[in-house]
mmCIF file of C-alpha atoms and ligand atoms in Angstrom:
data_model
loop_
_atom_site.group_PDB
_atom_site.id
_atom_site.type_symbol
_atom_site.label_atom_id
_atom_site.label_comp_id
_atom_site.label_asym_id
_atom_site.label_seq_id
_atom_site.Cartn_x
_atom_site.Cartn_y
_atom_site.Cartn_z
ATOM 1 C CA MET A 147 -3.508 -4.259 -10.058
ATOM 2 C CA ASP A 148 -5.786 -7.903 -9.749
ATOM 3 C CA ILE A 149 -3.367 -10.624 -8.013
ATOM 4 C CA PRO A 150 -4.152 -13.756 -9.862
ATOM 5 C CA GLU A 151 -3.855 -17.252 -8.735
ATOM 6 C CA THR A 152 -0.139 -18.609 -8.224
ATOM 7 C CA VAL A 153 1.369 -20.839 -10.803
ATOM 8 C CA ASN A 154 0.243 -23.751 -8.253
ATOM 9 C CA GLY A 155 -3.073 -22.408 -8.848
ATOM 10 C CA GLY A 156 -3.076 -21.406 -5.003
ATOM 11 C CA ARG A 157 -3.411 -17.655 -3.832
ATOM 12 C CA PRO A 158 -0.399 -16.110 -1.764
ATOM 13 C CA THR A 159 -1.693 -15.550 1.910
ATOM 14 C CA ILE A 160 -0.535 -13.658 4.931
ATOM 15 C CA THR A 161 -1.019 -14.479 8.699
ATOM 16 C CA GLY A 162 0.512 -13.612 12.052
ATOM 17 C CA GLY A 163 0.709 -9.963 13.851
ATOM 18 C CA LEU A 164 -2.793 -9.148 14.863
ATOM 19 C CA LEU A 165 -4.320 -11.524 12.068
ATOM 20 C CA LYS A 166 -6.163 -14.300 14.026
ATOM 21 C CA SER A 167 -6.988 -15.974 10.085
ATOM 22 C CA LYS A 168 -5.264 -16.548 6.902
ATOM 23 C CA TYR A 169 -6.064 -13.688 4.320
ATOM 24 C CA VAL A 170 -5.729 -14.083 0.702
ATOM 25 C CA ALA A 171 -3.970 -11.634 -1.635
ATOM 26 C CA GLU A 172 -6.612 -9.917 -3.809
ATOM 27 C CA GLY A 173 -5.078 -6.958 -5.313
ATOM 28 C CA LEU A 174 -2.911 -3.578 -5.173
ATOM 29 C CA HIS A 175 -3.415 -0.206 -5.579
ATOM 30 C CA PHE A 176 -1.134 3.149 -5.111
ATOM 31 C CA HIS A 177 -1.909 6.548 -3.640
ATOM 32 C CA TRP A 178 0.045 9.223 -4.939
ATOM 33 C CA GLY A 179 0.299 13.176 -4.651
ATOM 34 C CA SER A 180 1.227 15.832 -7.065
ATOM 35 C CA PRO A 181 4.475 17.607 -8.405
ATOM 36 C CA THR A 182 4.043 19.790 -5.066
ATOM 37 C CA THR A 183 2.370 17.274 -2.727
ATOM 38 C CA ARG A 184 3.439 13.988 -1.208
ATOM 39 C CA GLY A 185 0.606 11.023 -1.156
ATOM 40 C CA SER A 186 1.114 8.456 1.255
ATOM 41 C CA GLU A 187 -1.917 8.225 3.705
ATOM 42 C CA HIS A 188 -0.019 7.116 6.413
ATOM 43 C CA ILE A 189 2.181 9.835 8.308
ATOM 44 C CA ILE A 190 4.890 7.955 10.153
ATOM 45 C CA SER A 191 7.332 9.841 12.505
ATOM 46 C CA ARG A 192 5.707 13.184 10.973
ATOM 47 C CA ARG A 193 6.716 12.223 7.678
ATOM 48 C CA GLN A 194 4.306 11.690 4.554
ATOM 49 C CA TYR A 195 6.143 9.685 1.927
ATOM 50 C CA ASP A 196 5.808 10.179 -2.182
ATOM 51 C CA VAL A 197 3.425 7.442 -2.489
ATOM 52 C CA GLU A 198 1.821 4.651 -0.613
ATOM 53 C CA MET A 199 1.050 1.365 -1.934
ATOM 54 C CA HIS A 200 -1.667 -1.263 -0.280
ATOM 55 C CA ILE A 201 -1.698 -4.946 -0.694
ATOM 56 C CA VAL A 202 -5.521 -5.823 -0.108
ATOM 57 C CA HIS A 203 -6.195 -9.315 1.768
ATOM 58 C CA ARG A 204 -9.340 -10.806 2.104
ATOM 59 C CA ASN A 205 -10.153 -13.226 5.230
ATOM 60 C CA ILE A 206 -10.624 -16.737 3.943
ATOM 61 C CA ARG A 207 -13.760 -16.798 6.009
ATOM 62 C CA TYR A 208 -15.426 -14.394 3.394
ATOM 63 C CA ALA A 209 -16.246 -15.121 -0.021
ATOM 64 C CA THR A 210 -15.349 -11.625 -1.466
ATOM 65 C CA VAL A 211 -13.736 -8.268 -0.932
ATOM 66 C CA SER A 212 -17.127 -6.439 -0.616
ATOM 67 C CA GLU A 213 -18.656 -9.418 1.841
ATOM 68 C CA ALA A 214 -15.390 -9.225 4.092
ATOM 69 C CA ALA A 215 -15.977 -5.456 4.310
ATOM 70 C CA GLN A 216 -18.793 -5.729 6.328
ATOM 71 C CA TYR A 217 -16.917 -7.319 9.032
ATOM 72 C CA SER A 218 -14.150 -6.061 11.572
ATOM 73 C CA ASP A 219 -11.880 -8.973 10.723
ATOM 74 C CA GLY A 220 -12.844 -9.201 6.993
ATOM 75 C CA LEU A 221 -9.740 -7.290 5.438
ATOM 76 C CA ALA A 222 -5.800 -7.191 5.976
ATOM 77 C CA VAL A 223 -3.839 -4.276 4.289
ATOM 78 C CA LEU A 224 -0.118 -4.146 3.802
ATOM 79 C CA GLY A 225 0.915 -0.502 3.480
ATOM 80 C CA ILE A 226 4.313 -0.015 1.630
ATOM 81 C CA MET A 227 5.996 3.763 1.607
ATOM 82 C CA PHE A 228 8.104 4.740 -1.396
ATOM 83 C CA LYS A 229 9.999 7.959 -1.706
ATOM 84 C CA ILE A 230 11.619 9.852 -4.944
ATOM 85 C CA ALA A 231 15.346 8.838 -5.193
ATOM 86 C CA ASN A 232 17.047 10.648 -7.981
ATOM 87 C CA TYR A 233 19.912 8.076 -8.027
ATOM 88 C CA PRO A 234 18.219 4.979 -6.648
ATOM 89 C CA SER A 235 21.169 2.469 -5.211
ATOM 90 C CA LYS A 236 18.700 0.000 -5.451
ATOM 91 C CA PHE A 237 16.533 -1.991 -8.338
ATOM 92 C CA TYR A 238 13.711 -4.036 -7.461
ATOM 93 C CA PRO A 239 12.738 -6.580 -10.371
ATOM 94 C CA GLY A 240 9.372 -7.387 -9.284
ATOM 95 C CA LEU A 241 8.277 -3.855 -8.452
ATOM 96 C CA SER A 242 9.880 -2.427 -11.590
ATOM 97 C CA ARG A 243 7.712 -4.797 -13.664
ATOM 98 C CA VAL A 244 4.486 -3.280 -12.118
ATOM 99 C CA PHE A 245 5.711 0.118 -12.328
ATOM 100 C CA ALA A 246 6.640 -0.231 -15.775
ATOM 101 C CA GLN A 247 2.953 -0.879 -17.003
ATOM 102 C CA ILE A 248 1.854 2.616 -15.297
ATOM 103 C CA PRO A 249 2.343 4.636 -18.041
ATOM 104 C CA ASN A 250 -0.117 2.191 -20.158
ATOM 105 C CA VAL A 251 -2.992 2.934 -17.821
ATOM 106 C CA ILE A 252 -3.077 6.599 -17.580
ATOM 107 C CA GLU A 253 -6.231 7.104 -19.602
ATOM 108 C CA TYR A 254 -9.385 6.153 -17.685
ATOM 109 C CA ASP A 255 -10.416 2.481 -17.955
ATOM 110 C CA SER A 256 -7.403 1.388 -19.513
ATOM 111 C CA THR A 257 -5.445 -1.612 -18.528
ATOM 112 C CA ALA A 258 -2.315 -3.482 -18.893
ATOM 113 C CA GLN A 259 -0.938 -6.860 -18.208
ATOM 114 C CA VAL A 260 2.141 -7.508 -16.078
ATOM 115 C CA SER A 261 3.839 -10.347 -18.034
ATOM 116 C CA GLY A 262 5.730 -13.292 -16.465
ATOM 117 C CA SER A 263 5.530 -14.282 -12.691
ATOM 118 C CA ILE A 264 6.006 -12.201 -9.573
ATOM 119 C CA THR A 265 6.332 -13.356 -6.297
ATOM 120 C CA LEU A 266 4.031 -11.464 -3.752
ATOM 121 C CA GLY A 267 7.530 -11.174 -1.619
ATOM 122 C CA GLN A 268 9.171 -9.566 -4.617
ATOM 123 C CA LEU A 269 6.326 -6.866 -4.405
ATOM 124 C CA LEU A 270 7.953 -5.657 -0.885
ATOM 125 C CA GLY A 271 11.231 -5.137 -2.416
ATOM 126 C CA ASP A 272 13.962 -5.559 0.186
ATOM 127 C CA LEU A 273 11.654 -4.407 2.952
ATOM 128 C CA ASN A 274 12.492 -5.247 6.592
ATOM 129 C CA THR A 275 9.152 -7.137 7.185
ATOM 130 C CA ALA A 276 10.106 -7.474 11.071
ATOM 131 C CA ASP A 277 9.602 -3.618 11.483
ATOM 132 C CA PHE A 278 5.929 -2.591 11.404
ATOM 133 C CA PHE A 279 3.063 -0.798 12.801
ATOM 134 C CA THR A 280 -0.075 -2.288 13.132
ATOM 135 C CA TYR A 281 -3.778 -1.482 14.390
ATOM 136 C CA LYS A 282 -7.703 -2.254 13.568
ATOM 137 C CA GLY A 283 -8.955 0.757 11.375
ATOM 138 C CA SER A 284 -10.767 1.503 8.060
ATOM 139 C CA LEU A 285 -11.028 1.547 4.404
ATOM 140 C CA THR A 286 -9.893 4.655 2.885
ATOM 141 C CA VAL A 287 -12.216 5.009 0.396
ATOM 142 C CA PRO A 288 -15.953 5.743 0.928
ATOM 143 C CA ASP A 289 -17.597 3.829 2.802
ATOM 144 C CA CYS A 290 -14.574 3.642 5.032
ATOM 145 C CA HIS A 291 -15.826 0.448 6.408
ATOM 146 C CA GLU A 292 -13.839 -0.288 9.904
ATOM 147 C CA ALA A 293 -12.908 -3.827 8.307
ATOM 148 C CA VAL A 294 -9.348 -3.292 7.634
ATOM 149 C CA THR A 295 -6.298 -4.706 9.899
ATOM 150 C CA TRP A 296 -3.605 -2.498 9.167
ATOM 151 C CA THR A 297 0.271 -3.491 8.716
ATOM 152 C CA VAL A 298 2.054 -0.499 8.004
ATOM 153 C CA PHE A 299 5.981 -0.800 7.122
ATOM 154 C CA PRO A 300 7.723 2.409 8.122
ATOM 155 C CA HIS A 301 10.990 2.121 5.792
ATOM 156 C CA ALA A 302 10.339 3.586 2.876
ATOM 157 C CA LEU A 303 11.823 2.026 -0.764
ATOM 158 C CA PRO A 304 13.493 4.117 -2.699
ATOM 159 C CA LEU A 305 11.744 4.897 -6.193
ATOM 160 C CA PRO A 306 13.116 6.388 -9.280
ATOM 161 C CA TYR A 307 11.201 9.947 -9.877
ATOM 162 C CA GLU A 308 10.338 8.688 -13.312
ATOM 163 C CA PHE A 309 7.912 6.073 -11.600
ATOM 164 C CA VAL A 310 6.403 8.606 -9.229
ATOM 165 C CA SER A 311 5.952 11.101 -11.786
ATOM 166 C CA THR A 312 3.990 8.676 -14.211
ATOM 167 C CA PHE A 313 1.457 8.830 -11.430
ATOM 168 C CA TRP A 314 0.802 12.627 -11.789
ATOM 169 C CA ASN A 315 -0.033 12.236 -15.505
ATOM 170 C CA MET A 316 -2.964 9.943 -14.145
ATOM 171 C CA ARG A 317 -6.686 10.757 -15.941
ATOM 172 C CA ASP A 318 -9.792 10.532 -14.564
ATOM 173 C CA SER A 319 -13.068 9.946 -16.276
ATOM 174 C CA ASN A 320 -13.321 13.289 -17.532
ATOM 175 C CA GLY A 321 -9.656 13.318 -19.081
ATOM 176 C CA ASP A 322 -8.524 15.603 -15.938
ATOM 177 C CA VAL A 323 -5.416 14.842 -14.159
ATOM 178 C CA LEU A 324 -5.813 12.912 -10.984
ATOM 179 C CA THR A 325 -3.388 13.951 -8.444
ATOM 180 C CA ASP A 326 -3.500 13.876 -4.433
ATOM 181 C CA THR A 327 -5.380 10.101 -4.345
ATOM 182 C CA PHE A 328 -5.070 9.978 -0.583
ATOM 183 C CA ARG A 329 -7.007 10.327 2.122
ATOM 184 C CA LEU A 330 -6.261 12.928 4.840
ATOM 185 C CA THR A 331 -5.231 11.461 8.122
ATOM 186 C CA GLN A 332 -7.532 10.738 10.613
ATOM 187 C CA PRO A 333 -7.646 11.072 14.339
ATOM 188 C CA ARG A 334 -6.364 7.826 16.191
ATOM 189 C CA ASN A 335 -9.631 7.934 18.780
ATOM 190 C CA ASN A 336 -7.940 5.988 21.459
ATOM 191 C CA ARG A 337 -7.267 3.178 19.061
ATOM 192 C CA ALA A 338 -4.255 1.188 19.915
ATOM 193 C CA VAL A 339 -1.367 1.180 17.340
ATOM 194 C CA VAL A 340 1.377 -1.216 17.967
ATOM 195 C CA TYR A 341 4.826 -0.924 16.813
ATOM 196 C CA ARG A 342 6.861 -4.182 16.283
ATOM 197 C CA THR A 343 10.304 -3.813 15.718
ATOM 198 C CA THR A 344 13.785 -5.426 16.423
ATOM 199 C CA LYS A 345 15.285 -2.023 16.759
ATOM 200 C CA ASP A 346 15.958 0.432 19.489
ATOM 201 C CA LEU A 347 12.669 2.601 20.055
ATOM 202 C CA SER A 348 14.244 5.644 21.575
ATOM 203 C CA ASN A 349 13.908 7.854 18.239
ATOM 204 C CA ILE A 350 10.456 6.620 17.372
ATOM 205 C CA PHE A 351 7.063 9.379 17.511
ATOM 206 C CA LEU A 352 3.846 8.458 16.722
ATOM 207 C CA GLY A 353 1.872 11.177 14.750
HETATM 208 ZN ZN1 LIG B 853 -5.617 2.322 -0.248
#
């Protein structure tokens, strides 16, 4: 999903954490599994989640996402986990409008529009943004440029089964079912992974 300009003509930005610059929100996308697999790209405390959303931001120093991908400080991605909840106790108005359009983009190359306005904050539901992992890593699609400062929120948002199962019907350019759209986890290779939290750490395992 492309993220357009805000109603004021600007673009939503993020900064802070490991980010030394301002990063402009460019777009978001999802990774998912199948009826028998989970699809998140990050595994947190040994758990893989059903769906992971990535909100991709470009460092304002660079003109485009593809230019930014050439630099180690080029991109910042927020990773948000979702887990299937058969009887979700929460309803997220912004996110629900995004998910409601997914049945309209099942066919390859089809497009849909989310009407009205959504704040970037609404896309985070009621996520506790004070708790996150952050590290310097790469894109998870070829060429996997080492250009991403990751910010990964470990608390999954509940999502109705109907929303998650819609992903499993997606079709590729051959009309075949498109499932398991995640990269397998990679070795940490001694890179530092920082966990920022307001909570007691005694139950946290890195994996
Ligand atoms: Zn992604």
